Amino acid sequence: MKKIICLLILVNVLITDLLSQVAGSDNCSSAPIQPNPTYLNGILKPADYSNEDGPVPLCPNGGKIHNIQWWGFTSNGGNVEFQVSSINCSNGNGLQFALLKNCNSANPIYCKSTCNEFGSTYIFSANLEPCEYYTFWVDGCTGDMCDLNFSVVGTIPDCGVSDPETINLDPDGIIETCQSTETNIFIPKIPISGIKYKWTLNNNVLTNKTNSFNYNFKTVGTFEICVNGFMESASGQVYANSEKTCASVKVKPAGKVILPNKFLCYDEVNPKPFKWFDNEITESGSYSRKYINSSGCEIEEIINIQVNPKPEDIEIWHIGSDNKDYYVDPFGKLITDCSKSYLFSKKNGNICSDYYSVKQFLPAFEGKLELSCQNNKLYFKPIIQNNSCFTTNEAKINYSYILKNLQDPKSEAIYSDNLLEVKNKATYTLFLTAEITYGQSTNTLSLNLGEENIDESLYINNGGVDIISKTLGAFTKANSSQSGHWKYVKGPGNLSFENTNKARTRVTGSAKGTYVLQWETKSGDCTFIDEVRIHLGMNNEDGKLKIPILINPLKNDGNTSLVKVGSEISLSELFKEESTFIAYWYTLEGKLISNSQSSNLIHSVISPKIPGLYILTIEGNNQVITRKIQVIE
């Protein structure tokens, strides 16, 4: 809408006879609404008391409120010229005034906030919208009391709300419907912006204010429904009405039919719903269907359906004989997923199905032996890793163990449910007996966990090692890689150690002869001893100590030699004279794998049984020879 078409300021004082005076209001929302602006022609005055119920600032470009008064009007629209002048001011400061659409002070049609213009006349035009609500306010500058001469030129029609058309566009004014049916009641919209509608049913006002709504007629009979259009301000003042139009509503009977109760099994609604006409039934409740009978009214059939709850699952606890012994259901299906419950249902002669929940425990165990020393005895404790697949972690397992000597099948098996006492180095088969209780099922399984090569030579007391040296000094090395210390037992003189806490260390004797030493190690509360005899200042002519040297063909060319696992390596090229020596096999990390001491019958060493890169160290004849050996399959 174009707000201001023209503004003309006249500076001469206009003196007008006072023909009328219209009372204003202290606020915009309660301003009385006139049928058109000509009803305000005459004198409008600000309040003779302080009243600041208005916009701040008064106009978008400024202005301070003092004693504001409000008037309202509507019209049938069109371009209207307004003429305003102030006269009879008490202190000569003049008036402020504005024309607003509704109470919208943010975007006034015209707003004067300047003062000190007493006697001036202002002329402005506005294009009014049909039946829109407008407000006009007056305020005295610094509280000045003046008469505002308000004048609208010409004849301006009142707001005219056209009459509504026939309800439901029914030409005879009789609307037929059925009992308890949502019936649409409407009239075409009246072409005025912001129009509202007043509906009455048998003279009772309905809450709906739109041109269309649905109404449910609960009782049979004939009703009168009427409507008229009206305009309403933001504060709820009705300032325009149309004529009223009415129609008769004839409500015909329609009924409900209650059907006998129906019972359903849980499996009749799961996994797919039970269909009752257009209803999908999954739970107990009241259901209905509607249809139109021959008289044109809707019939509603109502049925109460009781769905029996799912019966409690019958639990099946399956313990497999191994990790592939899966449960097979009554229908021949192999259930390979043991991580979650398997559910199935089956009719067992009853009307409704029974439900089953299968939980599986498929055993899978790994075991290893861990050294344990208690009360100066050597034990091995089985460490069991349970890799079983199970649905729920509810299995209770009691373990017991059996070690059977594979190298001596006639030897007595070793039984225990905790520690296994092993006295001999051998290869054993470790058997696990697992008594499994899983839910309501119990089963005892005997499982072969594989071979265990128990080499406790590091802990069983050594029978003695001989080392020969032509001088009074020699290097000694214990048969064990465990940490420990040297102890001098006996000999022809004093014996000094370079380091008593190193397994390989140099010793020096004070006299020629045989010295007995012990390398003592501890594991837990067990003590183990390797005994070593060192023959100092002796050679091949010293009687009993003539021990032939083992011969080695390995060349010292700086390269790694390749040998097969478990093969015999001749030592003929390494030693040219007979002598006692000890051969040690080490990993590259320095871990001792095995050792062997020469005798008159030994002419070679045997490579390790596991492929890898090793260090072979040979000590003898006052020298140490080291070679890098690659052991292959």
XYZ file of C-alpha atoms in Angstrom:
633
model
C 0.000 0.000 0.000
C 1.327 3.445 -0.795
C 1.406 5.278 2.491
C 1.699 8.949 1.601
C 0.651 10.406 -1.722
C 1.165 14.069 -0.918
C 2.031 16.388 1.949
C 1.306 20.060 1.969
C 2.356 22.328 4.825
C 0.537 25.583 5.173
C 1.961 28.225 7.500
C -1.077 30.437 7.929
C -3.269 29.974 10.971
C -6.618 28.339 10.298
C -9.523 29.198 12.569
C -12.361 26.705 12.361
C -15.692 26.597 14.139
C -15.800 23.659 16.481
C -18.638 21.472 15.244
C -17.885 18.265 17.141
C -15.477 16.637 19.513
C -14.816 12.819 19.638
C -13.425 11.309 22.811
C -10.170 9.342 22.482
C -8.595 6.506 24.417
C -5.450 6.200 26.560
C -4.029 3.302 24.472
C -4.167 1.984 20.940
C -5.834 -1.339 21.689
C -8.878 0.271 23.314
C -9.338 3.142 20.879
C -13.000 3.282 19.711
C -13.302 2.323 16.041
C -15.413 4.637 13.855
C -17.200 3.349 10.695
C -15.101 5.752 8.560
C -12.657 8.612 9.215
C -15.265 11.345 8.661
C -16.701 10.418 12.060
C -13.549 12.017 13.542
C -14.073 15.365 11.772
C -13.928 18.041 14.463
C -11.734 18.683 17.460
C -9.379 15.999 18.826
C -7.491 16.764 22.028
C -4.553 15.185 23.822
C -5.115 14.115 27.397
C -5.115 16.815 30.045
C -3.012 14.523 32.168
C 0.204 12.612 31.691
C -0.208 9.469 29.541
C 2.821 7.722 28.022
C 1.057 4.624 26.657
C 2.449 4.844 23.123
C 5.475 4.159 20.922
C 8.985 5.120 21.993
C 10.076 7.132 20.132
C 6.800 8.514 18.905
C 7.972 8.486 15.277
C 10.805 6.563 13.626
C 12.712 9.899 13.396
C 12.146 10.858 17.057
C 9.638 12.445 19.335
C 8.939 12.147 23.073
C 5.605 11.039 24.480
C 3.734 13.150 27.084
C -0.088 13.060 27.060
C -1.074 10.876 24.121
C -4.651 10.063 23.047
C -5.830 7.465 20.486
C -8.717 7.171 17.936
C -9.588 4.375 15.520
C -11.543 4.084 12.270
C -12.138 1.834 9.280
C -13.687 2.419 5.828
C -14.506 0.833 2.542
C -11.066 1.891 1.265
C -9.784 4.347 -1.334
C -7.619 7.436 -1.451
C -8.415 9.815 1.439
C -7.075 13.337 2.056
C -6.530 14.386 5.668
C -6.222 18.004 6.904
C -4.868 18.629 10.419
C -4.116 21.866 12.266
C -3.471 22.853 15.885
C -5.174 25.785 17.568
C -5.710 27.113 21.079
C -2.410 25.774 22.463
C -1.777 26.534 26.126
C 1.977 27.096 25.861
C 2.466 27.474 22.099
C 4.568 24.342 21.557
C 2.030 22.620 19.355
C 1.109 18.991 18.804
C 2.615 15.723 17.542
C 0.368 13.289 15.664
C 0.440 10.191 13.423
C -1.729 7.926 11.287
C -1.021 4.173 11.711
C -2.274 1.000 10.089
C -3.790 -0.902 12.996
C -1.296 -0.151 15.811
C 1.881 -0.541 13.761
C 4.078 2.338 14.950
C 7.197 0.963 13.276
C 5.845 1.779 9.800
C 3.479 4.752 10.178
C 1.489 6.072 7.215
C 2.265 9.585 8.387
C 4.014 10.731 11.566
C 4.846 14.315 12.707
C 7.229 14.589 15.644
C 8.384 18.212 15.229
C 7.183 20.860 17.666
C 7.059 24.714 17.854
C 4.819 24.859 14.760
C 1.723 26.185 16.426
C -0.942 27.224 13.963
C 0.421 25.270 11.019
C -1.884 23.153 8.894
C -0.812 19.766 7.510
C -2.442 18.048 4.570
C -1.557 14.458 3.626
C -3.197 11.642 1.670
C -3.374 7.882 2.234
C -4.686 4.999 0.144
C -6.841 3.085 2.648
C -7.479 -0.626 2.315
C -11.099 -1.872 2.459
C -12.185 -2.696 6.018
C -8.651 -2.311 7.395
C -8.335 -0.895 10.903
C -6.457 2.434 11.290
C -5.481 4.462 14.346
C -4.684 8.140 14.811
C -2.884 9.568 17.843
C -2.275 13.100 19.174
C 0.326 14.171 21.748
C 1.127 17.646 23.122
C 4.715 18.854 22.709
C 6.174 19.050 26.238
C 2.620 18.310 27.413
C 1.004 21.240 25.573
C -2.805 21.303 25.535
C -4.147 22.210 22.092
C -7.203 21.647 19.986
C -6.428 19.557 16.891
C -8.792 20.352 14.043
C -9.207 17.019 12.178
C -10.894 17.043 8.769
C -11.411 14.473 6.003
C -12.599 15.829 2.649
C -15.378 14.087 0.720
C -17.799 11.231 1.264
C -16.201 8.006 2.362
C -18.320 4.801 2.565
C -18.336 2.661 5.661
C -16.631 -0.719 5.716
C -18.996 -3.082 3.909
C -18.723 -6.850 4.549
C -20.530 -8.749 1.800
C -23.054 -11.380 2.855
C -21.933 -15.023 2.902
C -23.173 -17.502 0.336
C -25.388 -20.504 1.169
C -23.862 -22.912 3.699
C -22.284 -25.909 1.943
C -23.615 -24.323 -1.273
C -26.782 -26.327 -0.653
C -29.568 -24.592 -2.654
C -32.461 -25.800 -0.449
C -30.588 -25.056 2.791
C -30.941 -28.640 4.088
C -27.766 -30.609 4.840
C -28.074 -34.361 5.490
C -25.466 -36.334 7.470
C -25.124 -39.379 9.708
C -24.796 -39.681 13.432
C -21.221 -39.662 14.853
C -19.776 -38.698 11.475
C -17.276 -35.913 10.859
C -19.257 -33.518 8.654
C -17.606 -30.669 6.794
C -19.457 -27.368 7.205
C -18.297 -24.458 5.022
C -19.097 -21.328 3.082
C -16.959 -19.795 0.300
C -14.562 -17.219 1.678
C -15.778 -13.622 1.828
C -13.260 -11.632 -0.286
C -11.947 -9.279 2.416
C -8.506 -9.560 3.972
C -8.632 -10.518 7.659
C -12.303 -11.549 7.640
C -13.450 -13.845 10.423
C -16.604 -15.937 10.779
C -19.097 -16.411 13.610
C -20.823 -19.819 13.602
C -23.773 -20.777 15.796
C -25.462 -24.152 16.251
C -29.002 -23.811 17.636
C -27.985 -20.288 18.741
C -24.910 -21.574 20.608
C -21.677 -19.888 19.449
C -19.018 -22.329 18.174
C -15.303 -21.734 18.697
C -14.373 -21.968 15.020
C -13.777 -18.622 13.262
C -12.766 -19.920 9.827
C -14.947 -20.440 6.760
C -14.670 -24.266 6.964
C -14.551 -26.843 9.787
C -15.568 -30.403 10.647
C -18.269 -31.162 13.194
C -19.325 -34.484 14.679
C -23.074 -34.642 15.340
C -23.404 -37.090 18.204
C -27.217 -37.207 18.350
C -29.952 -37.771 15.799
C -32.186 -34.784 14.954
C -32.494 -31.509 13.026
C -30.194 -28.605 13.884
C -29.965 -24.992 12.728
C -26.501 -23.741 11.846
C -25.837 -20.084 11.008
C -22.830 -17.938 10.065
C -21.918 -14.309 9.442
C -18.660 -12.571 8.582
C -17.081 -9.894 10.785
C -13.951 -7.774 11.129
C -12.071 -7.672 14.406
C -9.213 -5.509 15.632
C -6.095 -6.887 17.259
C -7.617 -6.102 20.655
C -10.783 -8.002 19.809
C -13.098 -5.113 18.884
C -15.658 -6.068 16.226
C -16.099 -3.150 13.851
C -17.950 -4.651 10.843
C -20.502 -7.441 10.279
C -22.203 -9.131 7.359
C -25.744 -10.421 7.273
C -26.350 -13.902 8.745
C -27.127 -16.971 6.617
C -28.527 -20.236 8.034
C -29.167 -23.864 7.049
C -30.783 -26.989 8.569
C -28.728 -30.090 9.359
C -30.639 -33.376 9.430
C -28.654 -36.074 11.312
C -29.711 -39.649 10.436
C -29.054 -42.573 12.763
C -25.940 -44.749 12.421
C -24.897 -47.479 14.853
C -22.068 -49.501 16.377
C -22.064 -53.311 16.316
C -20.174 -55.112 19.097
C -18.803 -58.467 17.862
C -17.893 -61.476 20.073
C -14.400 -61.481 21.563
C -11.629 -63.196 19.592
C -8.475 -64.916 20.966
C -5.185 -65.170 19.061
C -1.956 -67.059 19.749
C 1.305 -65.154 19.919
C 2.545 -66.907 16.767
C -0.588 -65.733 14.899
C 0.558 -62.099 15.237
C 4.335 -62.696 15.001
C 6.345 -62.233 12.932
C 3.529 -61.000 10.665
C 0.436 -59.179 12.003
C -2.963 -60.868 11.993
C -5.262 -59.219 9.456
C -8.854 -58.383 10.441
C -10.227 -56.521 7.447
C -8.001 -53.421 7.233
C -6.636 -53.850 10.756
C -3.202 -55.346 11.379
C -3.292 -56.963 14.830
C -0.071 -57.257 16.833
C -1.349 -56.791 20.385
C -4.471 -57.038 22.493
C -7.022 -54.275 22.140
C -10.285 -53.092 20.748
C -10.448 -52.871 16.948
C -13.077 -51.609 14.583
C -13.994 -51.356 10.947
C -16.358 -48.949 9.245
C -18.508 -49.298 6.158
C -21.496 -47.594 4.554
C -24.777 -49.420 4.783
C -27.566 -49.328 2.239
C -29.079 -46.173 3.762
C -25.824 -44.323 3.204
C -24.727 -44.109 6.823
C -21.590 -45.497 8.315
C -21.709 -48.646 10.437
C -18.836 -49.353 12.825
C -18.145 -52.920 13.931
C -16.105 -53.225 17.127
C -14.309 -56.348 18.284
C -12.189 -57.022 21.349
C -9.173 -59.159 20.417
C -7.087 -60.833 23.103
C -3.554 -61.766 22.004
C -2.017 -64.401 24.236
C 1.449 -63.305 25.402
C 4.534 -65.063 24.150
C 5.071 -68.116 26.345
C 8.260 -68.278 28.352
C 11.108 -69.721 26.316
C 12.024 -73.330 26.927
C 15.798 -73.170 27.330
C 18.056 -75.685 25.612
C 21.671 -75.694 26.808
C 23.879 -77.393 24.239
C 27.457 -78.376 25.120
C 29.338 -79.546 22.054
C 31.998 -82.229 22.111
C 34.291 -79.826 20.204
C 34.139 -76.417 18.555
C 32.393 -77.831 15.456
C 29.703 -79.832 17.235
C 26.858 -77.386 16.479
C 23.251 -77.694 17.599
C 20.793 -79.075 15.034
C 17.178 -77.947 15.489
C 14.127 -80.252 15.066
C 13.817 -79.131 11.465
C 17.363 -80.241 10.588
C 18.925 -76.775 10.550
C 22.561 -76.574 11.646
C 23.065 -73.580 13.950
C 26.629 -72.345 13.401
C 26.363 -69.005 15.207
C 27.096 -69.798 18.828
C 27.538 -66.175 19.902
C 23.808 -65.482 20.321
C 20.693 -67.361 21.322
C 18.894 -69.266 18.582
C 15.123 -68.987 18.831
C 12.551 -71.208 17.172
C 8.964 -72.243 17.735
C 7.185 -75.542 17.223
C 3.656 -76.740 17.731
C 3.540 -79.618 20.153
C -0.096 -80.622 19.826
C -1.378 -77.446 21.490
C -3.327 -74.729 19.773
C -0.430 -72.319 20.276
C 3.282 -72.953 19.615
C 5.987 -73.489 22.212
C 9.084 -71.294 21.970
C 12.642 -72.456 22.471
C 15.875 -70.609 23.172
C 19.065 -72.484 22.356
C 22.327 -71.454 23.973
C 25.493 -73.161 22.801
C 28.876 -73.818 24.371
C 31.386 -75.121 21.828
C 34.595 -76.008 23.672
C 38.018 -74.903 22.458
C 40.959 -74.860 24.839
C 44.668 -74.220 24.536
C 47.164 -75.073 27.236
C 50.758 -74.469 28.172
C 52.882 -75.440 31.138
C 54.354 -72.810 33.383
C 57.256 -73.591 35.698
C 56.513 -73.417 39.392
C 58.900 -74.265 42.211
C 57.509 -74.959 45.656
C 59.094 -76.527 48.714
C 62.294 -77.231 46.725
C 60.356 -79.350 44.234
C 59.861 -78.667 40.558
C 56.280 -78.396 39.308
C 54.564 -77.322 36.147
C 51.280 -75.451 36.361
C 48.925 -75.845 33.378
C 47.747 -72.469 32.045
C 44.489 -72.977 30.167
C 43.212 -70.482 27.640
C 39.503 -70.836 27.089
C 38.770 -70.023 23.432
C 35.321 -71.592 23.527
C 32.413 -70.009 21.697
C 29.396 -69.484 23.930
C 26.115 -67.611 23.882
C 26.185 -66.430 27.479
C 29.088 -66.325 29.892
C 27.430 -68.668 32.369
C 29.611 -71.764 32.002
C 31.278 -73.160 35.111
C 34.325 -75.297 34.317
C 36.409 -77.498 36.584
C 39.763 -78.531 35.112
C 41.987 -81.530 35.832
C 45.120 -82.544 33.962
C 47.020 -85.633 32.827
C 50.586 -85.796 31.523
C 51.534 -88.969 29.625
C 55.166 -89.727 28.776
C 55.399 -90.374 25.047
C 59.007 -91.587 25.291
C 58.151 -94.123 27.966
C 54.553 -95.254 27.425
C 54.851 -97.707 30.333
C 55.642 -94.961 32.831
C 52.907 -93.865 35.166
C 50.838 -90.898 34.006
C 50.892 -87.741 36.088
C 47.472 -86.604 37.385
C 46.553 -83.320 39.081
C 43.926 -80.634 39.192
C 46.554 -77.979 39.933
C 50.314 -78.625 39.872
C 52.059 -81.423 37.946
C 55.296 -82.685 39.480
C 57.734 -83.592 36.684
C 60.964 -85.379 37.571
C 62.261 -86.426 34.170
C 63.025 -84.596 30.977
C 60.791 -86.027 28.238
C 58.091 -85.299 25.669
C 54.629 -85.491 27.185
C 51.072 -85.280 25.932
C 48.944 -82.909 27.991
C 45.344 -84.024 28.419
C 42.674 -81.753 29.804
C 39.561 -83.030 31.533
C 36.947 -80.266 31.611
C 33.784 -80.744 33.628
C 31.442 -78.151 32.102
C 28.204 -76.985 33.674
C 26.271 -74.735 31.302
C 22.790 -73.706 32.353
C 20.901 -76.938 32.992
C 23.408 -79.144 31.141
C 26.573 -80.844 32.365
C 29.198 -82.615 30.303
C 32.707 -83.891 30.937
C 35.147 -83.672 28.056
C 38.622 -85.141 27.699
C 40.708 -83.083 25.305
C 44.196 -83.602 23.924
C 46.022 -80.280 24.156
C 49.084 -81.530 22.306
C 52.671 -82.408 23.097
C 54.764 -80.653 25.722
C 58.554 -81.014 25.468
C 59.549 -80.500 29.085
C 63.267 -79.715 29.305
C 64.008 -78.950 32.894
C 67.778 -79.481 32.522
C 68.194 -75.873 33.620
C 66.765 -76.795 36.982
C 67.739 -80.447 37.579
C 71.115 -80.660 39.307
C 73.898 -81.173 36.766
C 76.064 -84.263 36.968
C 79.291 -82.348 36.403
C 81.319 -80.776 33.601
C 85.094 -81.103 32.994
C 87.263 -78.235 31.742
C 90.994 -78.745 31.028
C 93.577 -75.962 30.796
C 97.376 -76.226 30.411
C 97.729 -73.055 32.460
C 96.507 -72.156 35.924
C 93.726 -70.040 34.361
C 90.606 -70.995 32.420
C 87.174 -69.826 31.407
C 84.306 -71.633 32.991
C 80.651 -71.578 32.007
C 77.655 -72.923 33.815
C 75.277 -75.327 32.129
C 72.395 -72.940 32.972
C 71.520 -69.514 31.611
C 69.635 -68.645 34.829
C 71.124 -65.920 37.022
C 73.143 -67.265 39.959
C 76.594 -67.281 41.529
C 79.744 -69.424 41.696
C 80.789 -71.318 44.778
C 84.251 -72.873 45.254
C 83.868 -76.367 46.745
C 87.354 -77.914 46.869
C 90.734 -78.087 45.138
C 94.527 -78.240 45.631
C 94.818 -74.513 46.265
C 93.099 -71.212 46.245
C 90.803 -70.290 43.338
C 89.942 -66.715 42.389
C 86.964 -65.659 40.224
C 86.903 -62.699 37.871
C 83.135 -62.373 38.555
C 81.251 -64.851 40.722
C 77.875 -63.676 39.407
C 78.541 -64.399 35.734
C 77.831 -67.836 34.332
C 80.909 -67.531 32.073
C 83.892 -66.099 33.896
C 87.646 -66.571 34.192
C 89.094 -68.396 37.198
C 92.725 -68.625 38.323
C 94.129 -71.349 40.601
C 97.138 -71.112 42.918
C 98.278 -74.667 42.249
C 98.089 -77.327 39.604
C 95.261 -79.802 40.007
C 91.500 -80.372 39.836
C 89.131 -77.807 41.313
C 85.448 -78.409 41.952
C 83.013 -75.446 41.498
C 79.249 -75.129 41.717
C 76.963 -72.723 39.863
C 73.983 -72.219 42.111
C 70.687 -70.833 40.822
C 67.291 -70.341 42.460
C 63.766 -70.537 41.079
C 61.073 -69.700 43.553
C 62.107 -71.501 46.690
C 64.065 -74.209 44.810
C 67.858 -74.311 44.552
C 69.597 -75.940 41.545
C 73.312 -76.699 41.193
C 75.549 -77.241 38.145
C 78.841 -78.809 39.173
C 81.982 -77.997 37.177
C 85.448 -79.593 37.491
C 88.382 -77.511 36.257
C 91.725 -79.245 35.629
C 94.383 -76.503 35.780
C 97.999 -76.943 34.632
C 97.260 -80.273 32.909
C 97.576 -81.589 29.321
C 97.159 -84.767 27.315
C 100.057 -86.456 29.132
C 98.340 -86.135 32.488
C 96.999 -89.667 32.564
C 93.252 -89.941 32.842
C 92.645 -86.500 31.315
C 93.554 -87.547 27.802
C 90.319 -86.633 25.985
C 90.253 -86.583 22.193
C 89.335 -83.270 20.597
C 86.186 -83.042 18.468
C 86.976 -82.090 14.909
C 85.051 -79.284 13.029
C 85.060 -78.795 9.223
C 83.671 -75.203 9.400
C 85.802 -72.660 7.580
C 86.444 -69.259 9.141
C 85.665 -67.286 5.969
C 83.381 -64.721 7.684
C 80.222 -66.059 5.967
C 77.193 -67.717 7.472
C 77.180 -71.482 7.015
C 74.001 -73.368 6.102
C 73.144 -76.669 7.781
C 69.949 -78.666 8.070
C 68.019 -79.086 11.310
C 69.245 -81.918 13.506
C 72.304 -82.543 11.297
C 75.733 -83.605 12.527
C 78.551 -81.072 12.170
C 82.123 -82.468 12.125
C 84.801 -80.498 13.993
C 87.947 -82.003 12.440
C 89.265 -78.748 10.953
C 88.981 -76.620 14.078
C 91.136 -78.623 16.484
C 94.340 -80.446 15.441
C 94.973 -82.120 18.765
C 92.799 -83.938 21.199
C 91.330 -81.813 23.917
C 88.189 -81.337 25.998
C 85.752 -78.739 24.702
C 82.207 -77.515 25.272
C 79.909 -76.474 22.397
C 77.137 -73.885 23.000
C 74.220 -72.971 20.726
C 72.857 -69.427 21.179
C 70.127 -67.371 19.529
C 71.145 -63.985 18.117
C 69.644 -62.430 21.249
C 72.094 -64.394 23.391
C 69.638 -66.958 24.720
C 71.288 -70.351 25.370
C 69.538 -73.094 23.415
C 71.677 -76.131 24.285
C 75.219 -77.195 25.149
C 77.246 -80.355 24.908
C 80.586 -81.460 26.358
C 83.124 -83.528 24.453
C 84.240 -87.027 25.301
C 86.393 -89.663 23.671
C 83.338 -90.812 21.712
C 82.161 -87.389 20.467
C 83.512 -86.171 17.125
C 80.745 -83.723 16.185
C 77.888 -81.487 17.380
C 74.197 -81.673 16.412
C 72.435 -78.595 15.018
C 69.164 -77.357 16.667
C 65.874 -78.951 15.658
C 64.170 -75.608 14.933
C 65.171 -73.561 11.830
C 66.779 -70.187 12.493
C 69.980 -68.186 12.701
C 72.224 -69.306 15.599
C 75.673 -68.659 17.089
C 77.799 -71.791 17.699
C 80.502 -71.222 20.337
C 83.153 -73.864 20.998
C 85.474 -73.534 24.021
C 88.537 -75.749 24.333
C 92.322 -75.957 24.138
C 92.553 -72.440 25.631
C 90.645 -70.927 22.769
C 87.110 -69.869 21.930
C 85.837 -70.378 18.386
C 82.553 -68.731 17.240
C 80.667 -69.353 14.017
C 77.302 -68.032 12.678
C 75.145 -70.953 11.509
C 71.887 -70.763 9.497
C 69.790 -73.838 10.321
C 67.263 -74.699 7.593
C 64.610 -77.358 7.045
